[in-house]
Coordinates of C-alpha atoms in Angstrom, one line a residue:
Chain C
M1 CA 5.9 -3.1 -40.1
I2 CA 9.2 -2.7 -37.7
S3 CA 12.2 -3.7 -38.9
L4 CA 15.8 -3.1 -37.1
K5 CA 18.9 -3.5 -38.7
E6 CA 22.3 -4.2 -36.6
V7 CA 20.9 -2.0 -33.8
S8 CA 22.9 -1.5 -30.5
K9 CA 22.2 0.9 -27.5
K10 CA 25.2 1.9 -25.1
F11 CA 24.9 3.6 -22.1
S12 CA 27.6 5.4 -20.2
T13 CA 27.8 5.2 -16.5
K14 CA 30.3 6.2 -14.2
Q15 CA 31.3 2.4 -14.0
G16 CA 31.8 2.7 -17.9
T17 CA 30.1 1.4 -21.2
I18 CA 26.9 -0.8 -20.9
I19 CA 25.8 -2.3 -23.9
A20 CA 22.0 -2.7 -23.4
V21 CA 21.2 -3.6 -26.8
D22 CA 23.9 -5.6 -28.8
D23 CA 23.5 -5.6 -32.5
V24 CA 19.8 -6.6 -33.0
N25 CA 18.2 -7.3 -36.3
L26 CA 14.5 -8.0 -36.2
Q27 CA 11.5 -8.1 -38.4
I28 CA 8.2 -7.9 -36.9
E29 CA 4.9 -8.1 -39.7
Q30 CA 1.9 -6.1 -40.0
G31 CA -1.0 -7.5 -37.6
E32 CA 1.3 -10.0 -35.5
I33 CA 1.7 -10.0 -31.9
F34 CA 5.3 -10.3 -31.3
G35 CA 7.0 -11.4 -28.0
I36 CA 10.2 -10.5 -26.7
I37 CA 11.4 -12.5 -23.5
G38 CA 14.1 -12.2 -21.3
Y39 CA 15.3 -11.7 -17.8
S40 CA 15.5 -8.3 -16.1
G41 CA 18.5 -6.9 -17.4
A42 CA 18.7 -8.5 -20.8
G43 CA 17.8 -4.9 -22.2
K44 CA 14.2 -6.0 -23.6
S45 CA 13.2 -2.3 -21.8
T46 CA 15.2 -0.3 -23.7
L47 CA 14.8 -2.4 -27.1
I48 CA 10.9 -1.8 -26.5
R49 CA 11.7 2.3 -26.0
L50 CA 13.8 2.2 -29.1
L51 CA 10.7 1.5 -31.1
N52 CA 9.0 4.5 -30.2
G53 CA 12.0 7.0 -29.9
L54 CA 11.9 7.1 -26.0
E55 CA 15.5 5.9 -26.4
K56 CA 17.8 6.6 -29.1
P57 CA 19.9 4.1 -30.7
T58 CA 24.1 4.4 -30.6
S59 CA 23.9 2.7 -33.9
G60 CA 21.8 0.9 -36.6
K61 CA 18.5 1.6 -38.3
I62 CA 14.9 1.5 -36.5
I63 CA 12.3 1.4 -39.7
V64 CA 8.8 2.1 -38.2
N65 CA 6.0 2.4 -40.4
N66 CA 8.1 3.1 -43.5
E67 CA 9.6 5.8 -41.4
D68 CA 13.4 5.6 -40.4
I69 CA 13.0 7.0 -37.3
T70 CA 16.4 7.0 -36.1
S71 CA 17.0 10.0 -38.3
I72 CA 13.5 12.2 -38.4
N73 CA 13.4 15.4 -36.1
E74 CA 11.3 15.6 -32.8
D75 CA 8.5 17.3 -34.5
K76 CA 7.8 14.6 -36.7
L77 CA 8.9 11.6 -33.9
R78 CA 5.7 13.1 -32.1
Q79 CA 3.4 12.6 -34.6
I80 CA 4.4 9.1 -35.2
R81 CA 4.1 8.5 -31.7
H82 CA 0.1 9.2 -31.8
K83 CA 0.4 5.8 -34.2
V84 CA 2.6 3.8 -32.2
S85 CA 1.5 3.4 -28.3
M86 CA 2.7 2.2 -25.4
I87 CA 1.4 0.7 -22.0
F88 CA 3.4 0.0 -19.2
Q89 CA 3.7 -2.2 -16.1
H90 CA 2.7 0.0 -13.5
F91 CA -0.2 1.7 -15.8
N92 CA 1.5 5.7 -15.3
L93 CA -2.0 7.1 -15.2
L94 CA -2.1 10.1 -13.8
W95 CA -3.9 10.5 -10.7
S96 CA -5.1 14.0 -11.0
R97 CA -7.4 13.1 -13.8
T98 CA -10.8 10.9 -13.7
I99 CA -10.2 8.1 -16.1
A100 CA -12.3 9.7 -18.8
E101 CA -9.8 12.5 -18.4
N102 CA -6.9 10.2 -18.8
I103 CA -8.4 8.5 -21.7
A104 CA -9.0 12.0 -23.4
F105 CA -5.4 13.1 -22.8
P106 CA -3.4 11.4 -26.4
L107 CA -6.6 12.8 -28.0
E108 CA -5.7 16.6 -26.2
I109 CA -2.3 16.1 -27.2
A110 CA -3.1 15.1 -30.9
G111 CA -5.4 18.4 -31.1
M112 CA -9.2 16.7 -31.4
P113 CA -11.6 19.1 -30.9
K114 CA -13.3 18.8 -27.4
E115 CA -16.8 17.4 -28.5
Q116 CA -15.2 14.6 -30.3
R117 CA -13.2 13.6 -27.5
A118 CA -15.9 12.9 -25.1
A119 CA -17.5 10.6 -27.8
R120 CA -14.0 8.9 -28.4
V121 CA -13.5 8.5 -24.6
K122 CA -17.1 6.7 -24.6
E123 CA -16.3 4.5 -27.5
L124 CA -13.0 3.4 -25.7
L125 CA -14.3 2.8 -22.4
E126 CA -16.8 0.4 -24.1
L127 CA -13.9 -1.3 -25.8
V128 CA -12.1 -2.0 -22.8
G129 CA -15.2 -3.1 -20.6
L130 CA -15.2 0.2 -18.3
D131 CA -18.2 1.7 -19.5
G132 CA -20.1 3.8 -16.5
R133 CA -16.4 4.2 -14.8
G134 CA -15.4 7.3 -16.7
N135 CA -15.7 9.7 -13.8
Y136 CA -13.7 7.3 -11.2
Y137 CA -10.3 8.3 -10.4
P138 CA -7.1 5.9 -10.7
S139 CA -7.2 5.3 -7.3
Q140 CA -10.6 3.7 -6.9
L141 CA -9.7 1.3 -9.3
S142 CA -8.3 -2.3 -9.3
G143 CA -4.7 -3.1 -11.1
G144 CA -6.4 -4.5 -13.6
Q145 CA -8.6 -1.9 -14.3
K146 CA -5.9 0.5 -14.2
Q147 CA -4.2 -1.4 -17.1
R148 CA -7.6 -1.3 -19.2
V149 CA -7.9 2.4 -18.8
G150 CA -3.9 2.3 -19.9
I151 CA -4.9 0.7 -23.1
A152 CA -7.7 2.2 -24.1
R153 CA -5.3 5.4 -23.5
A154 CA -3.2 3.9 -25.5
L155 CA -5.6 2.7 -28.4
A156 CA -7.3 6.5 -28.3
N157 CA -5.7 8.0 -31.6
R158 CA -6.1 4.7 -33.2
P159 CA -2.6 3.3 -33.3
E160 CA -1.0 0.7 -35.5
V161 CA 1.4 -0.4 -33.4
L162 CA 1.0 -0.7 -29.5
L163 CA 4.2 -1.5 -27.5
C164 CA 3.5 -3.4 -23.9
D165 CA 6.2 -3.0 -21.7
E166 CA 5.6 -5.8 -19.1
A167 CA 2.0 -5.0 -18.9
T168 CA 0.9 -8.0 -16.8
S169 CA 3.7 -8.3 -14.5
A170 CA 2.3 -6.6 -11.9
L171 CA -1.1 -8.4 -11.8
D172 CA -2.1 -11.5 -10.8
P173 CA -2.6 -14.5 -12.9
E174 CA -6.5 -14.2 -13.3
T175 CA -6.1 -10.7 -13.9
T176 CA -3.7 -11.4 -16.4
D177 CA -5.5 -13.5 -18.3
S178 CA -8.2 -11.3 -18.8
I179 CA -5.5 -8.5 -20.0
L180 CA -4.2 -10.9 -22.2
D181 CA -7.4 -12.0 -23.8
L182 CA -8.4 -8.3 -24.5
L183 CA -5.1 -7.4 -26.2
V184 CA -5.9 -10.6 -28.4
S185 CA -9.4 -9.3 -29.3
I186 CA -8.0 -5.9 -29.8
N187 CA -5.5 -7.3 -32.1
E188 CA -7.8 -9.3 -34.2
K189 CA -11.2 -6.7 -34.0
L190 CA -8.3 -3.5 -34.8
G191 CA -5.4 -5.5 -36.8
L192 CA -3.3 -3.6 -34.5
T193 CA 0.4 -5.1 -34.4
I194 CA 1.6 -5.7 -30.7
V195 CA 5.1 -5.9 -29.6
L196 CA 5.1 -7.0 -26.3
I197 CA 8.0 -7.7 -23.4
T198 CA 7.2 -9.9 -20.6
H199 CA 9.6 -12.4 -18.4
E200 CA 6.8 -14.7 -17.6
M201 CA 6.5 -17.7 -20.8
Q202 CA 3.1 -18.2 -20.0
V203 CA 2.5 -14.4 -21.6
I204 CA 4.4 -15.7 -24.9
Q205 CA 2.6 -19.1 -25.1
K206 CA -0.8 -17.6 -24.8
I207 CA -1.1 -14.6 -27.1
C208 CA 2.1 -14.6 -29.5
N209 CA 2.6 -15.6 -32.7
R210 CA 6.3 -15.3 -32.6
V211 CA 9.1 -14.7 -30.2
A212 CA 12.4 -13.6 -29.6
V213 CA 14.6 -14.6 -26.8
M214 CA 17.0 -11.8 -25.0
E215 CA 20.1 -12.2 -23.1
G216 CA 22.8 -10.1 -22.4
G217 CA 21.5 -7.6 -24.9
R218 CA 21.6 -9.8 -27.7
V219 CA 18.5 -12.0 -29.5
V220 CA 19.8 -15.1 -28.8
E221 CA 16.7 -17.1 -30.7
E222 CA 13.9 -16.3 -32.6
G223 CA 11.1 -17.7 -34.4
D224 CA 7.4 -19.5 -34.4
V225 CA 6.0 -19.5 -30.6
L226 CA 5.1 -23.3 -31.5
E227 CA 8.5 -24.2 -33.0
V228 CA 10.5 -22.3 -30.1
F229 CA 8.4 -24.4 -28.0
Q230 CA 8.5 -27.8 -29.7
N231 CA 12.6 -27.4 -30.0
P232 CA 14.2 -25.0 -28.0
Q233 CA 18.1 -24.6 -28.8
Q234 CA 19.2 -21.9 -26.3
P235 CA 19.8 -23.2 -22.7
I236 CA 18.0 -20.3 -21.6
T237 CA 15.0 -20.7 -24.3
K238 CA 15.1 -24.1 -22.7
R239 CA 14.8 -22.8 -19.4
F240 CA 12.1 -20.5 -20.4
V241 CA 9.9 -23.2 -22.3
S242 CA 10.3 -25.7 -19.1
Q243 CA 8.3 -22.7 -16.7
V244 CA 5.3 -23.9 -18.6
S245 CA 5.6 -27.4 -19.7
E246 CA 7.2 -29.1 -16.2
S247 CA 6.0 -28.5 -13.2
S248 CA 8.6 -28.8 -10.3
Q249 CA 6.5 -31.1 -8.6
A250 CA 6.8 -33.2 -12.1
K251 CA 10.6 -33.0 -11.7
Q252 CA 10.5 -34.5 -8.4
T253 CA 8.4 -37.0 -9.6
I254 CA 11.3 -37.9 -12.2
Q255 CA 14.0 -37.9 -9.9
N256 CA 12.2 -40.5 -7.5
L257 CA 11.6 -42.6 -10.4
V258 CA 15.1 -42.3 -11.5
D259 CA 16.0 -43.4 -7.8
L260 CA 13.4 -46.3 -8.0
Y261 CA 14.5 -47.8 -11.6
P262 CA 18.0 -47.1 -11.7
N263 CA 18.3 -49.4 -14.9
G264 CA 15.1 -48.2 -16.6
K265 CA 15.1 -45.2 -19.0
L266 CA 13.2 -42.0 -19.0
I267 CA 12.3 -40.5 -22.2
K268 CA 10.6 -37.2 -23.2
L269 CA 8.4 -37.0 -25.9
V270 CA 7.0 -33.8 -27.5
F271 CA 4.6 -33.7 -30.0
V272 CA 3.1 -30.8 -31.9
G273 CA -0.7 -30.6 -33.2
E274 CA -1.8 -33.8 -35.3
Q275 CA 1.0 -35.7 -34.0
T276 CA -0.8 -35.8 -30.6
E277 CA -4.1 -38.3 -32.2
Q278 CA -1.7 -41.0 -33.3
P279 CA -1.9 -43.9 -31.2
I280 CA 2.2 -44.1 -30.6
L281 CA 1.9 -45.6 -27.3
S282 CA 0.0 -48.4 -27.9
R283 CA 2.0 -49.3 -30.8
L284 CA 5.1 -49.1 -29.1
I285 CA 3.9 -51.3 -26.6
K286 CA 2.4 -54.0 -28.4
Q287 CA 5.6 -54.5 -31.2
F288 CA 8.4 -54.3 -28.3
D289 CA 8.6 -55.8 -25.4
L290 CA 8.7 -53.0 -22.5
E291 CA 7.0 -51.8 -19.7
V292 CA 6.0 -48.3 -20.4
N293 CA 5.2 -46.4 -17.5
I294 CA 3.5 -42.8 -17.9
V295 CA 5.8 -40.6 -15.5
Q296 CA 4.0 -36.9 -16.5
G297 CA 1.9 -36.0 -19.2
N298 CA 1.1 -32.2 -20.4
I299 CA -0.6 -30.4 -23.2
S300 CA 0.1 -26.4 -23.7
H301 CA -2.0 -24.7 -25.9
T302 CA -0.3 -21.6 -27.9
K303 CA -1.7 -18.9 -30.2
S304 CA -0.6 -20.9 -33.5
G305 CA -1.4 -24.8 -32.4
A306 CA -1.3 -27.3 -29.4
F307 CA 1.9 -28.7 -27.9
G308 CA 2.2 -31.6 -25.6
T309 CA 5.0 -33.2 -23.5
L310 CA 4.9 -36.8 -22.0
I311 CA 7.7 -38.5 -20.1
L312 CA 7.9 -41.9 -20.0
Q313 CA 9.9 -44.7 -18.5
L314 CA 11.0 -47.5 -20.4
D315 CA 11.8 -51.0 -18.6
G316 CA 13.1 -53.9 -20.2
E317 CA 16.1 -55.3 -22.1
A318 CA 18.5 -52.7 -23.4
L319 CA 18.1 -53.2 -27.1
A320 CA 14.4 -53.6 -26.7
I321 CA 14.8 -49.7 -25.2
D322 CA 17.2 -48.8 -28.1
E323 CA 14.4 -50.5 -30.5
G324 CA 11.7 -48.4 -29.1
I325 CA 13.5 -45.5 -29.0
R326 CA 14.1 -45.7 -32.6
F327 CA 10.5 -46.6 -33.4
I328 CA 9.6 -43.2 -31.7
H329 CA 11.5 -41.2 -33.6
E330 CA 10.4 -42.9 -36.7
Q331 CA 7.1 -41.6 -36.0
K332 CA 8.8 -38.0 -36.2
V333 CA 8.2 -37.3 -32.5
H334 CA 11.2 -35.3 -31.0
T335 CA 12.7 -37.6 -28.3
E336 CA 15.1 -37.0 -25.6
V337 CA 16.4 -39.2 -23.3
I338 CA 16.7 -37.1 -19.7
N339 CA 18.3 -40.0 -17.4
N340 CA 21.4 -42.7 -17.4
D341 CA 23.6 -40.1 -18.9
Chain X
M1 CA -15.3 46.3 29.2
I2 CA -13.0 45.4 26.4
N3 CA -11.5 49.3 26.6
S4 CA -10.8 48.8 30.2
L5 CA -9.0 45.4 29.6
F6 CA -7.1 46.8 26.9
P7 CA -6.6 50.6 27.9
N8 CA -4.1 51.7 25.1
V9 CA -5.3 49.8 22.3
D10 CA -6.3 52.1 19.2
W11 CA -8.9 49.4 18.0
P12 CA -9.2 51.8 14.3
K13 CA -5.6 51.9 14.0
M14 CA -5.3 48.1 14.9
W15 CA -7.7 47.3 12.5
D16 CA -5.8 49.3 9.6
A17 CA -2.6 47.8 10.8
T18 CA -4.5 44.4 10.0
L19 CA -5.4 45.2 6.7
E20 CA -2.0 46.0 5.6
T21 CA -0.7 42.7 7.0
L22 CA -3.3 41.1 5.0
Y23 CA -2.3 43.2 2.0
M24 CA 1.2 42.7 1.9
T25 CA 1.0 38.9 2.4
S26 CA -1.5 37.8 0.0
V27 CA 0.5 40.2 -2.7
S28 CA 3.7 38.9 -1.7
T29 CA 2.5 35.5 -1.8
L30 CA 0.9 35.9 -5.3
L31 CA 4.2 37.2 -7.0
T32 CA 6.3 34.7 -4.5
F33 CA 4.0 31.9 -6.1
V34 CA 4.7 32.9 -9.6
L35 CA 8.2 33.8 -9.4
G36 CA 9.0 30.5 -7.3
L37 CA 6.7 28.3 -9.9
A38 CA 9.0 29.5 -12.7
L39 CA 12.3 29.0 -10.6
G40 CA 11.3 25.4 -9.4
L41 CA 10.5 24.2 -12.8
L42 CA 13.9 25.8 -14.4
L43 CA 15.3 23.8 -11.4
F44 CA 13.5 20.6 -12.4
L45 CA 13.7 20.9 -16.3
T46 CA 17.3 22.0 -16.7
S47 CA 18.4 19.1 -14.0
P48 CA 19.8 15.8 -15.8
H49 CA 17.8 13.4 -17.7
Q50 CA 14.9 16.2 -18.3
A51 CA 13.5 18.4 -21.0
W52 CA 15.9 21.3 -20.9
A53 CA 18.9 19.6 -19.2
N54 CA 21.3 22.2 -19.3
K55 CA 24.4 22.2 -16.6
F56 CA 25.5 25.5 -16.4
A57 CA 21.5 26.8 -16.2
N58 CA 20.9 24.3 -13.6
W59 CA 23.6 25.3 -11.6
L60 CA 23.2 28.8 -11.9
T61 CA 19.6 28.9 -11.0
G62 CA 20.7 26.8 -8.1
A63 CA 23.3 29.2 -7.0
A64 CA 21.0 32.2 -7.5
V65 CA 18.1 30.0 -5.2
N66 CA 20.7 29.2 -2.6
I67 CA 22.4 32.6 -1.9
F68 CA 19.0 34.3 -2.0
R69 CA 17.7 31.9 0.7
S70 CA 20.5 32.1 2.7
I71 CA 20.6 35.4 3.4
P72 CA 18.6 36.7 6.6
F73 CA 15.8 38.7 5.4
I74 CA 16.3 41.4 8.1
I75 CA 19.7 42.1 6.2
L76 CA 18.1 41.5 2.7
I77 CA 15.8 44.2 3.5
I78 CA 18.6 46.7 3.8
L79 CA 20.6 45.2 0.9
L80 CA 17.6 45.5 -1.3
I81 CA 17.0 49.7 -0.5
P82 CA 18.4 50.8 -3.4
L83 CA 16.5 48.4 -5.8
T84 CA 13.3 49.1 -4.0
K85 CA 13.7 52.8 -4.7
L86 CA 14.2 52.2 -7.9
L87 CA 11.3 49.8 -8.3
V88 CA 8.5 51.3 -6.1
G89 CA 10.3 54.9 -6.0
T90 CA 9.9 55.5 -2.0
M91 CA 10.6 53.7 1.0
R92 CA 7.6 54.2 3.1
G93 CA 4.6 52.1 3.1
P94 CA 3.5 48.5 2.4
N95 CA 4.3 48.6 -1.4
A96 CA 8.0 49.1 -0.3
A97 CA 8.3 46.2 1.4
F98 CA 7.1 43.7 -1.9
P99 CA 10.4 43.5 -3.8
A100 CA 12.5 42.3 -0.3
L101 CA 9.4 40.2 0.4
V102 CA 9.3 38.5 -2.9
I103 CA 12.9 38.0 -3.5
G104 CA 13.4 36.6 0.3
A105 CA 10.3 34.0 -0.5
A106 CA 10.7 33.0 -3.9
P107 CA 14.1 31.1 -3.3
F108 CA 12.2 29.0 -0.6
Y109 CA 9.3 28.5 -2.7
A110 CA 11.1 27.0 -5.6
R111 CA 12.7 24.7 -3.4
M112 CA 9.6 23.2 -2.4
V113 CA 8.5 23.4 -5.9
L114 CA 11.8 21.2 -6.9
I115 CA 10.8 18.5 -3.9
G116 CA 7.3 18.4 -5.4
L117 CA 8.0 18.0 -9.1
R118 CA 10.7 15.2 -8.0
E119 CA 7.8 13.3 -6.3
I120 CA 6.0 12.7 -9.8
D121 CA 6.4 9.3 -10.8
K122 CA 9.1 9.2 -13.8
G123 CA 6.8 6.5 -15.4
V124 CA 4.0 9.4 -15.8
L125 CA 6.4 11.7 -17.9
E126 CA 7.7 8.9 -19.5
A127 CA 3.9 8.1 -20.7
A128 CA 3.3 11.6 -21.4
K129 CA 6.3 11.5 -23.8
S130 CA 5.0 8.4 -25.0
M131 CA 1.7 9.9 -26.2
G132 CA 3.8 12.5 -28.1
A133 CA 3.3 15.4 -25.9
K134 CA 5.2 18.7 -26.2
T135 CA 7.7 20.0 -23.1
W136 CA 4.7 22.6 -22.6
T137 CA 2.0 20.0 -22.7
I138 CA 4.0 18.1 -20.1
I139 CA 4.3 21.5 -18.0
W140 CA 0.8 22.7 -18.3
K141 CA -0.9 18.8 -17.9
V142 CA 1.5 16.7 -16.4
L143 CA 3.8 18.6 -13.7
L144 CA 1.6 21.1 -12.6
P145 CA -1.5 19.3 -11.8
E146 CA 0.6 15.6 -10.6
S147 CA 2.7 18.4 -8.2
M148 CA -0.4 20.3 -7.1
P149 CA -0.9 19.1 -3.6
A150 CA 2.8 19.8 -2.9
L151 CA 2.7 23.5 -4.7
V152 CA -0.2 24.2 -2.4
S153 CA 0.7 23.0 1.0
G154 CA 4.5 24.5 0.2
I155 CA 2.9 28.1 -1.0
T156 CA 0.8 27.7 2.6
V157 CA 4.4 27.1 4.3
T158 CA 5.6 30.2 2.6
C159 CA 2.6 32.5 2.9
I160 CA 2.6 32.0 6.7
A161 CA 6.4 32.8 6.7
L162 CA 5.6 35.7 4.5
V163 CA 3.1 37.0 7.5
G164 CA 6.4 36.8 9.5
Y165 CA 8.3 38.8 6.8
T166 CA 5.9 41.5 6.8
A167 CA 6.3 41.9 10.6
M168 CA 10.1 42.7 9.9
A169 CA 9.6 44.6 6.9
G170 CA 8.2 47.0 9.9
I171 CA 11.8 48.3 10.3
I172 CA 11.9 49.7 6.8
G173 CA 8.4 51.5 7.9
A174 CA 6.2 49.5 6.0
G175 CA 3.5 49.2 8.5
G176 CA 1.1 46.5 9.6
L177 CA 0.8 44.6 12.9
G178 CA 4.2 43.8 13.2
T179 CA 5.1 47.7 13.1
L180 CA 2.2 48.7 15.5
A181 CA 3.6 45.9 18.1
F182 CA 7.4 46.7 17.8
L183 CA 6.8 50.8 17.8
D184 CA 3.4 51.2 19.6
G185 CA 3.6 48.1 21.8
F186 CA 7.5 47.5 22.8
Q187 CA 8.7 50.5 22.3
R188 CA 6.4 52.4 24.4
S189 CA 5.8 49.4 26.7
R190 CA 2.3 49.3 25.8
E191 CA 1.8 45.6 26.5
D192 CA -1.7 45.5 25.6
V193 CA -1.1 46.6 21.9
T194 CA 1.8 43.7 21.9
L195 CA -0.6 41.2 23.2
V196 CA -3.3 42.4 20.8
A197 CA -1.2 42.4 17.6
T198 CA 0.2 39.1 18.4
V199 CA -3.4 37.5 19.0
L200 CA -4.2 38.9 15.4
I201 CA -1.3 37.9 13.3
L202 CA -1.7 34.4 15.4
V203 CA -5.1 34.5 14.2
V204 CA -4.0 35.1 10.4
V205 CA -1.9 32.5 10.3
F206 CA -4.4 30.0 11.5
I207 CA -6.8 31.0 9.1
I208 CA -4.2 30.7 6.5
Q209 CA -3.5 27.2 7.3
W210 CA -6.9 26.0 7.4
I211 CA -7.7 27.0 4.0
G212 CA -4.4 26.0 2.8
D213 CA -5.2 22.3 4.8
I214 CA -8.7 22.1 3.0
I215 CA -7.7 23.1 -0.8
T216 CA -4.6 20.2 -0.4
S217 CA -7.1 17.8 0.7
K218 CA -9.7 18.5 -1.7
I219 CA -7.2 18.2 -5.0
D220 CA -5.5 15.2 -3.4
K221 CA -7.3 12.2 -5.5
R222 CA -4.3 9.6 -4.6

């Protein structure tokens, strides 16, 4: 559906050249929800704007829907933008138009006759749960409702790709959830490919199939969301994963236990899918002479399955602890010792 | 009663002068709106990162606007006498005032148009582009509607300035309330004529401001 080959984007400023996107290769499949996560300044905003030609790459190839958008003219690019639409962090609605007129705007641009526009707008208002609000102005809506209008507007010309530029970053957690649910439902209902950028791991966890982690303009890690959660490689990815799997309160508890039991060992177990159903803990306690203390437990649900973390304190003979850890390893549960380094 | 208070006021003449002022103001406001809007859009669209970004065109438009905005109106009228003769064919009557009025006011309005356009959220322009809009579509359906309150309040201010300009245009024989106040009132020491003409000008200005405010608040849905 979308492929990027050795794509770079440089900006020249008075302070010198800034490399916003640095040699990025990506392959995004039809119908998937692909997330790009990174802190601000990582280049993700520029990257997503390369996908609909709002920014032109300095080098590299971008293929969208079998069309090389780096080599086509403006007319053709405008046609492609009907099929690759975008929603924004700050919604970017026209305040001078009603909700219905905002949604009709891309239809006007595409040259749809007036009667057909009205019918299509009605359909879209229902799809995003705003029926009856057509005559309101954007200033009369809440943030979540505005984003629903943004989504309806983006879907108007029946696109094949939806680009989401920090679409939930300006919304409160509850509204974020409802917008994410809406995105998942249109992804399933319409078979739409969704590419989203965010700095919130919760968003990736909740709706993405695959994720790319960006830092300094580069994609430093990429893969299925579940795999990345289970086994993050880069320090930045670990930081993002810990955003959702460890609360700061739990970290405090760990510190307390480290202080209380300087001789014990704290280990972190990561379970994926069916592993969560095996009685590993009770076997561990029965087979080895160990005191086992559960410090923290957590199960996160991602779009492709559940994954859990468990932090245990093992106390006892050093030999027994080592054997216990080896036992857990044999159960193919990812294990990590987090103190007494 | 009224005649004893204002013994020297020739009421039919005063009424004709009022109509002349209204005529000069409304026609020149209309022409200024069109020319100023075009100049303002040109200034905006040729500025960096915009659709027609062009350093030279932007510099040239900006220079022309600044020069004509800086020339005092009374001098501009005199400088434009040859052009007026060429365009209107005469130096007498209200029509002779139009070239000077429009050339004096349009650059002033163009600056206000530019300010209004710059206030439009850049994200909205980006959204329109992302939908595949052409530059002309963006002008008609985004730039103008989204800056409309600023454009209307700007033309209200310009229109009121034009009322003042029409009075000055009296020196080239344009007519109107300004000429009446100066020639019949001041120069012949008939204070009542000056007073009545001034009050009428004030009434015209207040009505313009009132209409402008109503329209601005009606169209602003922010």
